[in-house]
Structure formats: C-alpha cells, structure tokens
Coordinates of N, CA and C in Angstrom, one line a residue:
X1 N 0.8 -1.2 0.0 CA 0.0 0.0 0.0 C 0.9 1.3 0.0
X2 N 2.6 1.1 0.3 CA 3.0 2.0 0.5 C 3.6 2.7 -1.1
X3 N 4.7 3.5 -1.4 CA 5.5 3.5 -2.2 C 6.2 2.3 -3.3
X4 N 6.0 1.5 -2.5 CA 6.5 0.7 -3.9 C 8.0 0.7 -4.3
X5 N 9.0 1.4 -3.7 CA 9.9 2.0 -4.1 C 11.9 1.1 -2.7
X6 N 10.6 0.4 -2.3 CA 11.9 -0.8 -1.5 C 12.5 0.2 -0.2
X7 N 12.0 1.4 0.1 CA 12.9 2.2 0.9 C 12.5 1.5 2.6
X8 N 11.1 0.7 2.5 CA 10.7 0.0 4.1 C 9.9 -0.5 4.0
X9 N 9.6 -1.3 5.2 CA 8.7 -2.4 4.6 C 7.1 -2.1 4.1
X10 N 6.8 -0.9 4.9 CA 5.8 -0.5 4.5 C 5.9 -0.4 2.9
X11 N 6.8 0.5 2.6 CA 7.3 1.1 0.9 C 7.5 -0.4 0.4
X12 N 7.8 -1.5 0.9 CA 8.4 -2.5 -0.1 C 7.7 -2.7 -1.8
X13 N 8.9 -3.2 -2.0 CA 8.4 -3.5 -3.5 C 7.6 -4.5 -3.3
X14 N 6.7 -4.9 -4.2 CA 5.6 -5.8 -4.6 C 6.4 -6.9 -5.6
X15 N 7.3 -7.0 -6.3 CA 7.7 -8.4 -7.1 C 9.1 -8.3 -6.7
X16 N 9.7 -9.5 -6.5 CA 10.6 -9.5 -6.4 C 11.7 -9.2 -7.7
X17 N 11.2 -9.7 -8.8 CA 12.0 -9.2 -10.3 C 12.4 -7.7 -9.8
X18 N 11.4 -7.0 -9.8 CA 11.5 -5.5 -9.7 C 13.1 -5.4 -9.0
X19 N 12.8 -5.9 -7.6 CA 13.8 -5.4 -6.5 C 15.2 -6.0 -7.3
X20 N 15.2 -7.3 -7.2 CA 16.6 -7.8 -8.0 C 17.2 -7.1 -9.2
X21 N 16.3 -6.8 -10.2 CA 16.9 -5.9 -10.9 C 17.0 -4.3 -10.3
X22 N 16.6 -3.8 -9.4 CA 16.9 -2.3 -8.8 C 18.0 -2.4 -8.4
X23 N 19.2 -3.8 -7.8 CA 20.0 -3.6 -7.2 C 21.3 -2.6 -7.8
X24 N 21.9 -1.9 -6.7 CA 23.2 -1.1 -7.5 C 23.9 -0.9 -6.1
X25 N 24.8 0.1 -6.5 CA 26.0 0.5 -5.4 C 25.2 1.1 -4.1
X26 N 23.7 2.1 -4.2 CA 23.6 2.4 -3.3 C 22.6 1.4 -2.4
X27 N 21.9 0.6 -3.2 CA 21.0 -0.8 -2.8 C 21.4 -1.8 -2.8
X28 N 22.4 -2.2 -2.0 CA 23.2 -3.4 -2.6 C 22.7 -4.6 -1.7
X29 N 21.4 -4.4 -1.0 CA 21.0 -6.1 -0.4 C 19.5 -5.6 -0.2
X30 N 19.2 -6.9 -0.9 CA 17.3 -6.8 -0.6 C 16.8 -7.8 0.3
X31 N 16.3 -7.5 1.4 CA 15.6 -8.8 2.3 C 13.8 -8.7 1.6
X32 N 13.4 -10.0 1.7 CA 11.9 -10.2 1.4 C 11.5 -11.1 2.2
X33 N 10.2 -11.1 2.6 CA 9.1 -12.0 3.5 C 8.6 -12.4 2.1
X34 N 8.0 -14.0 3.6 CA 6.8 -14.7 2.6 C 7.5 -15.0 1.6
X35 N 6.5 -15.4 0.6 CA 6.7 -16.7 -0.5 C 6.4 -15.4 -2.1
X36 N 7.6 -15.7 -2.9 CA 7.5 -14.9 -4.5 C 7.4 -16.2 -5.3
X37 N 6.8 -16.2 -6.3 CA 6.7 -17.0 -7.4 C 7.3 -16.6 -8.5
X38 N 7.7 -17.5 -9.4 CA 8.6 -17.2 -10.2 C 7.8 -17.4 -11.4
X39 N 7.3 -16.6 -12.6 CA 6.6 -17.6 -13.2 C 6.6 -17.5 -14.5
X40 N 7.9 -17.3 -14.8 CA 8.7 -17.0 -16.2 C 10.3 -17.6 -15.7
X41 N 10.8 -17.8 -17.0 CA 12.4 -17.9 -16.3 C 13.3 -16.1 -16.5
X42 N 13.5 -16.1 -15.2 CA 14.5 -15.0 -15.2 C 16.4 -15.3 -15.4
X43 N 17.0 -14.2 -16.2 CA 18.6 -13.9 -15.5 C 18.4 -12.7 -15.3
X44 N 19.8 -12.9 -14.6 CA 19.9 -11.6 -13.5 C 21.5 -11.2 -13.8
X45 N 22.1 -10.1 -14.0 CA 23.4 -10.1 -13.8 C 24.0 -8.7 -13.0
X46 N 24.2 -9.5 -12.0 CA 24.7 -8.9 -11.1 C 26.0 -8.1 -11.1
X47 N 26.4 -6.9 -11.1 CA 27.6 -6.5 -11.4 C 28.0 -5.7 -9.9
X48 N 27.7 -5.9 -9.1 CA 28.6 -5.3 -7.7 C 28.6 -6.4 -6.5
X49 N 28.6 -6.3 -5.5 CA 28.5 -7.4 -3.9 C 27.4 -6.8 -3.5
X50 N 26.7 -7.9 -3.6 CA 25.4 -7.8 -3.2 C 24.6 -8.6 -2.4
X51 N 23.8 -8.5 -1.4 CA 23.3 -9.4 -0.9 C 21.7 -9.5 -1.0
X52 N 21.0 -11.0 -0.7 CA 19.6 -11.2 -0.9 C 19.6 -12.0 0.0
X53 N 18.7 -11.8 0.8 CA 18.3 -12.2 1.9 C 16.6 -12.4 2.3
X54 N 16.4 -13.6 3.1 CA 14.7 -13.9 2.7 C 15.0 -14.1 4.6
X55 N 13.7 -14.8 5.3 CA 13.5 -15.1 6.4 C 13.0 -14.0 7.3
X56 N 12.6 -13.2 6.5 CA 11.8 -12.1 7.4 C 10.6 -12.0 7.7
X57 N 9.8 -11.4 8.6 CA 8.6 -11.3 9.0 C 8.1 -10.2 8.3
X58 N 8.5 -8.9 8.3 CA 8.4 -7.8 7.7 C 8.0 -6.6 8.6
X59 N 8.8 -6.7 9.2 CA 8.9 -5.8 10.6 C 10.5 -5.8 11.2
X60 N 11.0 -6.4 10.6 CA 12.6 -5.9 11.3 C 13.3 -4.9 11.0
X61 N 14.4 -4.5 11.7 CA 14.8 -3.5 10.8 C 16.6 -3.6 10.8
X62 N 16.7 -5.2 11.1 CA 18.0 -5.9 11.1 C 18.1 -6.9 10.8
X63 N 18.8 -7.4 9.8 CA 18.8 -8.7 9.7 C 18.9 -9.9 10.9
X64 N 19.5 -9.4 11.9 CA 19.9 -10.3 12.8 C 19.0 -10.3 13.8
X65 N 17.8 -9.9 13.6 CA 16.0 -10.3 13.9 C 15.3 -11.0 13.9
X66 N 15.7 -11.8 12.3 CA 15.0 -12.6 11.8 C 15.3 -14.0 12.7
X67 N 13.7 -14.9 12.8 CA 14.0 -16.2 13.0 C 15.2 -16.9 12.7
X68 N 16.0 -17.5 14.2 CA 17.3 -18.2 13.7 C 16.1 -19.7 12.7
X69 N 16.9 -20.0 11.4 CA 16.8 -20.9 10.2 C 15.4 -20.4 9.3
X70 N 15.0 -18.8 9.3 CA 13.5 -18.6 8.7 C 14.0 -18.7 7.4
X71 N 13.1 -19.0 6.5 CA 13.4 -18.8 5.5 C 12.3 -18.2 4.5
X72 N 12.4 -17.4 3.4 CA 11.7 -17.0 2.3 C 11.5 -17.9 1.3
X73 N 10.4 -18.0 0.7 CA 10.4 -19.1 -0.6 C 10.5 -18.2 -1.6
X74 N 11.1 -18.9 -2.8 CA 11.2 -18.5 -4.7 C 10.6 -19.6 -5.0
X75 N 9.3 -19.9 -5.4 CA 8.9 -20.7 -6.2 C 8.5 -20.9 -7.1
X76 N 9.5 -21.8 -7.7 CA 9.6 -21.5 -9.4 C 8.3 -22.0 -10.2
X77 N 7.8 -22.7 -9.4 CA 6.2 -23.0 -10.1 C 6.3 -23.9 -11.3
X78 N 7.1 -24.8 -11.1 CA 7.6 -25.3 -12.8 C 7.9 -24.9 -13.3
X79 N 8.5 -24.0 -13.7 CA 8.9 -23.0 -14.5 C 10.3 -23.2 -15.2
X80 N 10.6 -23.4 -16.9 CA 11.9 -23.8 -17.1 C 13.1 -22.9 -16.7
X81 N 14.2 -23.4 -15.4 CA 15.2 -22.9 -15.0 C 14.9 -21.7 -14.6
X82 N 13.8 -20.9 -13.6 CA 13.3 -20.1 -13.2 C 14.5 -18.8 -12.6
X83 N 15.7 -19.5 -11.9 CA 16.3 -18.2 -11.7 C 18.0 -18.5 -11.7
X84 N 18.4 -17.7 -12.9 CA 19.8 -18.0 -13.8 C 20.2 -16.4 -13.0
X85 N 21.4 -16.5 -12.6 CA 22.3 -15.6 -12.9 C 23.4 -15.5 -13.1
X86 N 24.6 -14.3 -13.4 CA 25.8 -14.0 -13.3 C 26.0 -13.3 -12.5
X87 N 27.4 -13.2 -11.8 CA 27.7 -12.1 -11.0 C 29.4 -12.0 -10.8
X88 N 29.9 -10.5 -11.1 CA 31.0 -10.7 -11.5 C 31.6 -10.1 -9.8
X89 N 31.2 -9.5 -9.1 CA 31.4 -9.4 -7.4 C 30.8 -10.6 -6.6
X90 N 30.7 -10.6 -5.3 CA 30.5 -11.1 -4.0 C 29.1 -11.1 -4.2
X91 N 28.6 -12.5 -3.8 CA 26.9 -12.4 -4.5 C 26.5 -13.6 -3.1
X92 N 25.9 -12.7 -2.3 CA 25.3 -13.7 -0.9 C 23.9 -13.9 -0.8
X93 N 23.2 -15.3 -1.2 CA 22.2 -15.4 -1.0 C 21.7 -16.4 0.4
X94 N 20.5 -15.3 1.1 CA 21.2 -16.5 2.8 C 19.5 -15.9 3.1
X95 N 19.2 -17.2 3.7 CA 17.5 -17.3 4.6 C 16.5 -17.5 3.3
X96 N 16.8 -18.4 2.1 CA 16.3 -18.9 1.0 C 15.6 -19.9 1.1
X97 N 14.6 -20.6 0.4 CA 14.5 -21.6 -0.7 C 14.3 -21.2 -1.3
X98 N 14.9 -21.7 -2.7 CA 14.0 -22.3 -4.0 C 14.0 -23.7 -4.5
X99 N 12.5 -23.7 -5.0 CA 12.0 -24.4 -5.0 C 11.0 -25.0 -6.3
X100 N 10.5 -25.9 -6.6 CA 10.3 -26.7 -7.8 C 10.5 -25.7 -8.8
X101 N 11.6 -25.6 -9.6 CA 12.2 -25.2 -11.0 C 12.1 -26.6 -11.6
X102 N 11.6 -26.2 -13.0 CA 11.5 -26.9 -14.0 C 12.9 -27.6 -14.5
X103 N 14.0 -28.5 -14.2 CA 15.0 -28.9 -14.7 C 16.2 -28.2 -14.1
X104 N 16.3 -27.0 -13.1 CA 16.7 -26.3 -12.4 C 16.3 -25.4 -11.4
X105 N 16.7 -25.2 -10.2 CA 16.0 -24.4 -9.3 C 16.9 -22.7 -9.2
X106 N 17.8 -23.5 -9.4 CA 19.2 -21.8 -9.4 C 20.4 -22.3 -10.4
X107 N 20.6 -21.3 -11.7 CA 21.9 -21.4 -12.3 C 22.5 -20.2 -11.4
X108 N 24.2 -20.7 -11.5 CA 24.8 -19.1 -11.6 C 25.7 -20.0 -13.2
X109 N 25.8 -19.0 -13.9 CA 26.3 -19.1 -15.3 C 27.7 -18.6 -14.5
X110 N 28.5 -19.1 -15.9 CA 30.1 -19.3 -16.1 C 30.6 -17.5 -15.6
X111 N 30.6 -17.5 -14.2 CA 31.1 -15.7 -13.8 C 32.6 -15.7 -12.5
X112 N 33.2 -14.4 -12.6 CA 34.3 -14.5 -11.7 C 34.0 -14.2 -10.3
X113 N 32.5 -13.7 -10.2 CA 32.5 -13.3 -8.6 C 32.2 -14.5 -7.7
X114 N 32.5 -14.4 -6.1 CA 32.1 -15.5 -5.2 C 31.1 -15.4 -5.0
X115 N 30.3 -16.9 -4.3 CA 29.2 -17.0 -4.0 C 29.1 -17.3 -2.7
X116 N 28.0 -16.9 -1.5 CA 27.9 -17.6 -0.3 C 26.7 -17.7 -0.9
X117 N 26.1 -19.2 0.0 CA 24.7 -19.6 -0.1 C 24.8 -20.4 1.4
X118 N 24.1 -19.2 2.3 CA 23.8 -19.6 3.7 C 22.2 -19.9 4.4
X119 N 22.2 -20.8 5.0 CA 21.1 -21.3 5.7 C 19.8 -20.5 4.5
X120 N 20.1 -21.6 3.3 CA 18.9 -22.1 2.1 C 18.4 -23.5 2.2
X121 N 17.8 -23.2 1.4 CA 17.4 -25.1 1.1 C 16.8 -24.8 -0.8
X122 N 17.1 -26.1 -1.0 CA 17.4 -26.4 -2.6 C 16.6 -27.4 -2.8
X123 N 15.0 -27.3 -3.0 CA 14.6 -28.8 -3.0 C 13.2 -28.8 -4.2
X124 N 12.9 -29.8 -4.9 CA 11.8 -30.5 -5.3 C 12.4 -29.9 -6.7
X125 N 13.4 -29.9 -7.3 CA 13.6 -29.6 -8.9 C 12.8 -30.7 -9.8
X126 N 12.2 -30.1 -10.5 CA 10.5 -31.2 -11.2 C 12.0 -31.4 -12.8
X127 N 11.9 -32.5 -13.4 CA 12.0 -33.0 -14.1 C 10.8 -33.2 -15.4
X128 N 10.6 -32.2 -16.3 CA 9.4 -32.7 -17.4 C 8.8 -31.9 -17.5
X129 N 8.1 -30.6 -16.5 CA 7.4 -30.0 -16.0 C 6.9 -29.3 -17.4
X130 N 7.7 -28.4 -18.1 CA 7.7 -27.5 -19.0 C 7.6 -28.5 -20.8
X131 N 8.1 -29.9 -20.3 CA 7.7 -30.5 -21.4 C 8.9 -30.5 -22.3
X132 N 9.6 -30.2 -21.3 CA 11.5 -30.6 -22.0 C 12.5 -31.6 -21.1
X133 N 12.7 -32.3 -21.7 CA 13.3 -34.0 -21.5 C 14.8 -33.8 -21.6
X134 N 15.8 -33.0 -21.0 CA 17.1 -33.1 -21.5 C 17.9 -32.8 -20.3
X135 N 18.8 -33.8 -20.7 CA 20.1 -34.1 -19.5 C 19.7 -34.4 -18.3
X136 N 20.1 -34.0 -17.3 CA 19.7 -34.4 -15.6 C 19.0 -33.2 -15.3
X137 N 18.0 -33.4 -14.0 CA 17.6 -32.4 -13.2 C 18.7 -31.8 -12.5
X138 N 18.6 -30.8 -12.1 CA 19.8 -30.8 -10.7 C 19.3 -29.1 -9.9
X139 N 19.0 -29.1 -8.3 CA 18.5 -28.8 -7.4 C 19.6 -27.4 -8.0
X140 N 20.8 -27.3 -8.0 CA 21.5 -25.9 -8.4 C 22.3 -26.6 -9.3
X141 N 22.8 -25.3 -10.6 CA 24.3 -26.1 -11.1 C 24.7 -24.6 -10.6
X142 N 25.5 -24.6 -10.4 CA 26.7 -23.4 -9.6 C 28.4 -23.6 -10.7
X143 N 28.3 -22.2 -11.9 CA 29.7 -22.4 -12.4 C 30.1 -21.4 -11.9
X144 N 31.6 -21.1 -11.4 CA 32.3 -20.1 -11.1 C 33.1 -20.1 -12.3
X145 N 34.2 -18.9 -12.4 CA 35.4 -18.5 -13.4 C 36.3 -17.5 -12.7
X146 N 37.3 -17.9 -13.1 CA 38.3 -16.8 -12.6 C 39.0 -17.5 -11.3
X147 N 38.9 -16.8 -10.1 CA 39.3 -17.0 -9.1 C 37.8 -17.0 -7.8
X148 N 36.9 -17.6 -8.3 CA 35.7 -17.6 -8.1 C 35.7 -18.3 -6.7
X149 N 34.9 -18.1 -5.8 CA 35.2 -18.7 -4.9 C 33.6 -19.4 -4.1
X150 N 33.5 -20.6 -4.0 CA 31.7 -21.0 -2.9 C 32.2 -21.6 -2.0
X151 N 31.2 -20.8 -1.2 CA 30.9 -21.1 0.0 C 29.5 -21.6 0.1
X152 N 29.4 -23.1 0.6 CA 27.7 -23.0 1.3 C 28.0 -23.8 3.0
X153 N 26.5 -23.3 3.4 CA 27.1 -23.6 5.3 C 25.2 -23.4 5.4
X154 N 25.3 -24.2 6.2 CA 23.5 -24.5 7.2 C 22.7 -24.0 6.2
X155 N 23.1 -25.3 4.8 CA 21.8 -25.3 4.1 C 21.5 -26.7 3.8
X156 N 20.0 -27.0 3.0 CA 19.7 -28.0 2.8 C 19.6 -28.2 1.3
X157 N 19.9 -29.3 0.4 CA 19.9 -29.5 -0.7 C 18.8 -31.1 -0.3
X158 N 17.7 -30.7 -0.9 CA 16.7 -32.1 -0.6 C 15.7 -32.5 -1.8
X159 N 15.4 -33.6 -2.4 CA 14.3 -34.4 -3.1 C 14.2 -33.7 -4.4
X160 N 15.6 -33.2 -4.8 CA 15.3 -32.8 -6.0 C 15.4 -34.2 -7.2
X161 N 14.6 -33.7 -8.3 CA 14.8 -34.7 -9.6 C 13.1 -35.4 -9.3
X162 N 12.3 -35.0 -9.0 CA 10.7 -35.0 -9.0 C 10.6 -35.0 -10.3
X163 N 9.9 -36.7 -10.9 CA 9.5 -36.5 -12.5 C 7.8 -36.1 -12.9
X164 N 8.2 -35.4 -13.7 CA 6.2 -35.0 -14.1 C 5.6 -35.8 -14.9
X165 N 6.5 -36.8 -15.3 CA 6.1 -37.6 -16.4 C 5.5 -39.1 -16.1
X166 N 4.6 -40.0 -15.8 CA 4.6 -41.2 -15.0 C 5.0 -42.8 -15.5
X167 N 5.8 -41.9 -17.2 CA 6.5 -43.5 -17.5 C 8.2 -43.1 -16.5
X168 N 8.6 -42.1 -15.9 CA 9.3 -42.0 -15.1 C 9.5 -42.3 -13.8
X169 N 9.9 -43.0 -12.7 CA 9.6 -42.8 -11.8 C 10.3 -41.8 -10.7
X170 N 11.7 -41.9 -10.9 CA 12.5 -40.6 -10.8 C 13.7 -40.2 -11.9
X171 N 13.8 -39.2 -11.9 CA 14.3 -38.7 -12.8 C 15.8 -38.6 -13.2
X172 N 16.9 -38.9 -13.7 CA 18.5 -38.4 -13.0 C 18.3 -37.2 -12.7
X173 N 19.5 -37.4 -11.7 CA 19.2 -36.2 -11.1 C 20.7 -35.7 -9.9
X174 N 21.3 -34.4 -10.0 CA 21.5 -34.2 -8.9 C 21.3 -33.2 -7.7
X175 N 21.7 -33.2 -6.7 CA 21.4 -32.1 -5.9 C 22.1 -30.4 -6.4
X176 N 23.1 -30.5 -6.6 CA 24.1 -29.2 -6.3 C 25.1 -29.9 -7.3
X177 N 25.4 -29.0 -8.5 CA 26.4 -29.2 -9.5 C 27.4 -28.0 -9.2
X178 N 28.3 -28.4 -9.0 CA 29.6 -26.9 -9.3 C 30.6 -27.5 -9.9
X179 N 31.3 -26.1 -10.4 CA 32.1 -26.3 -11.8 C 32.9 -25.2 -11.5
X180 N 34.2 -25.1 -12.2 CA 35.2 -23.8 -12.2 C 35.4 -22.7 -11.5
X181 N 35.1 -23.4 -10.1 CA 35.8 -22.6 -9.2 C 37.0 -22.7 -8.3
X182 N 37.5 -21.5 -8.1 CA 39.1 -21.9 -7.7 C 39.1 -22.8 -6.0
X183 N 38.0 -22.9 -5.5 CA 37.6 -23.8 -4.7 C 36.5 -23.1 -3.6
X184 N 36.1 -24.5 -2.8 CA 35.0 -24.5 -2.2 C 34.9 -24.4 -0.8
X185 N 34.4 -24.4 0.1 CA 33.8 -24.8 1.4 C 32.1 -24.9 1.4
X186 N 31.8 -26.0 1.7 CA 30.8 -26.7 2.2 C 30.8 -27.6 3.5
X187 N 29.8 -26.5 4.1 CA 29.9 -27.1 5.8 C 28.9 -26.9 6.5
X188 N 28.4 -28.2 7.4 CA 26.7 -28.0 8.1 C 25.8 -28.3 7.2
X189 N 25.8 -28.8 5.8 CA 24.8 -28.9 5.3 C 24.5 -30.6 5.1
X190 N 23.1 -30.9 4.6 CA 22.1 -31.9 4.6 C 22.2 -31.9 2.9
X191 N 22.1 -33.4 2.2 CA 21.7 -33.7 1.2 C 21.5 -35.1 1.5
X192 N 19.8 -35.1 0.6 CA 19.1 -36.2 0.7 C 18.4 -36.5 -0.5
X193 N 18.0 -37.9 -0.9 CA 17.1 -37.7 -1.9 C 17.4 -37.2 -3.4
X194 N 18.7 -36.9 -3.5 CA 18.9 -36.0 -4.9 C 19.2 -37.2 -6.0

C-alpha cells in the first residue's frame, strides 16, 4: 500500500523481479518476507556485492532479527530454469528456498564473482514439467570462473529430480552441481534424496 519503491517495509516493493533488478551501489542487499513466485524464467546479472536475503517477517529492521533458520520461498512453479544468474562481485544469498524449478531451481552461469549460499534449502527440482526432456535435473548447477570462490554452510539441498512424467519414476538427477571454481567450502549442510 506503501510507495513501492523498497525504501521500508511499508514502501516494499511488490515483485521480487522488480527489486533484484533495482539492485546497485547504493541498494546493494534486498531482504523479502513470505513466499514470490517465479513464473517466467528470469537472468539476472549482477555486477557489484550484493546481498539477498529472505526469512523475514516484515517488521525488522536488522537482519539479525529474523528467526534463527527462517526462510523465504522462490517458487519457481515449474517454471523452465526459473532463476539463472551471473555475478561478477560477491553475490550472498542466505534465509532462502528455491523451489520446484522446471529442470533447475538456481543457475549461476560461467562468472568470476564468489558466491555464499547460507542457511537455504534447494529442493523438489521437477524434471518434465515444462515439457522438455534433457540431460539431468539438478537442485543448483553453480559455475564459477576466474578465481571464483563457494561457500555453502547450514543449508539444505533435498528431493530434488521430482518427474512430471509417469512413464518416469525418478528422474536423473543431482542435488548441487559446481564447476570452475578456484575452490570450495561446504559445511553444516544436509543432502538427501537427490
């Protein structure tokens, strides 16, 4: 009801597309409450350090308010590969899901910035959904370049590779793919089901 314009939660923006593309030097982290749908495939390219952050109520006015493990949903709704990006800086997405993407739930395409992905979860990637049959499902593929660097810590990667099809009964499939990064840490996290 408010402005529209992301300055408070009253003002918050209404889509999350909106907000993610608003990001810049002087906006460089958006928190959201509650559940966004995705229901187109988006990219996104990120060109500064930025952070996205979900698990809010919509009344805080700190991050460190929010419920310890809340999380926000992206739900990709079936949707083919619902949310692709690049990012050539520090790109932290933390108090997430996403959730049933059509054959992906999160790309990051071939970029040199690092990634944190803290206390998310990665789960129900639909295999078929959109009516395209190719290669494996997989909950994230994650490529770095350069001197790219991931981090993930107290997240969950769960039950992805869900087939929509019923001469299927699960689909190949992985949880979390990464590729060309000059290395990793993953720690505290759950995979199951993938």
């Amino acid at each position: 009801t408010g402005r529209g314009d992301g300055t408070s939660w009253t003002d918050a923006m209404p889509d999350l597309d909106a907000a993610l593309r608003s990001l810049d030097a002087e906006k460089n982290e958006i928190w959201f409450a509650g559940t966004q749908a995705c229901v187109k495939s988006s990219e996104y390219t990120f060109g500064g350090a930025f952070a996205i952050r979900g698990g809010f109520t919509g009344c805080e006015t700190n991050a460190a308010e929010r419920l310890r493990g809340a999380r926000s949903v992206i739900d990709g709704q079936e949707t083919y590969n619902p949310f692709t990006f690049s990012n050539t800086e520090p790109l932290t997405l933390d108090g997430l899901e996403f959730t049933r993407g059509d054959l992906y739930n999160l790309i990051k395409t071939a970029s040199a910035g690092d990634l944190t992905i803290t206390n998310c979860a990665i789960t129900e990637a639909v295999y078929g959904a959109s009516g395209r049959y190719e290669g494996v499902t997989c909950g994230a593929s994650l490529t770095g370049g350069g001197s790219a660097w991931l981090t993930v810590v107290d997240s969950v990667v769960h039950h992805n590779g869900r087939c929509n099809d019923s001469n299927w009964e699960k689909a190949p499939s992985r949880g979390l793919y990464c590729t060309g990064f000059s290395g990793a840490t993953i720690e505290r996290c759950a995979f199951s089901d993938n």
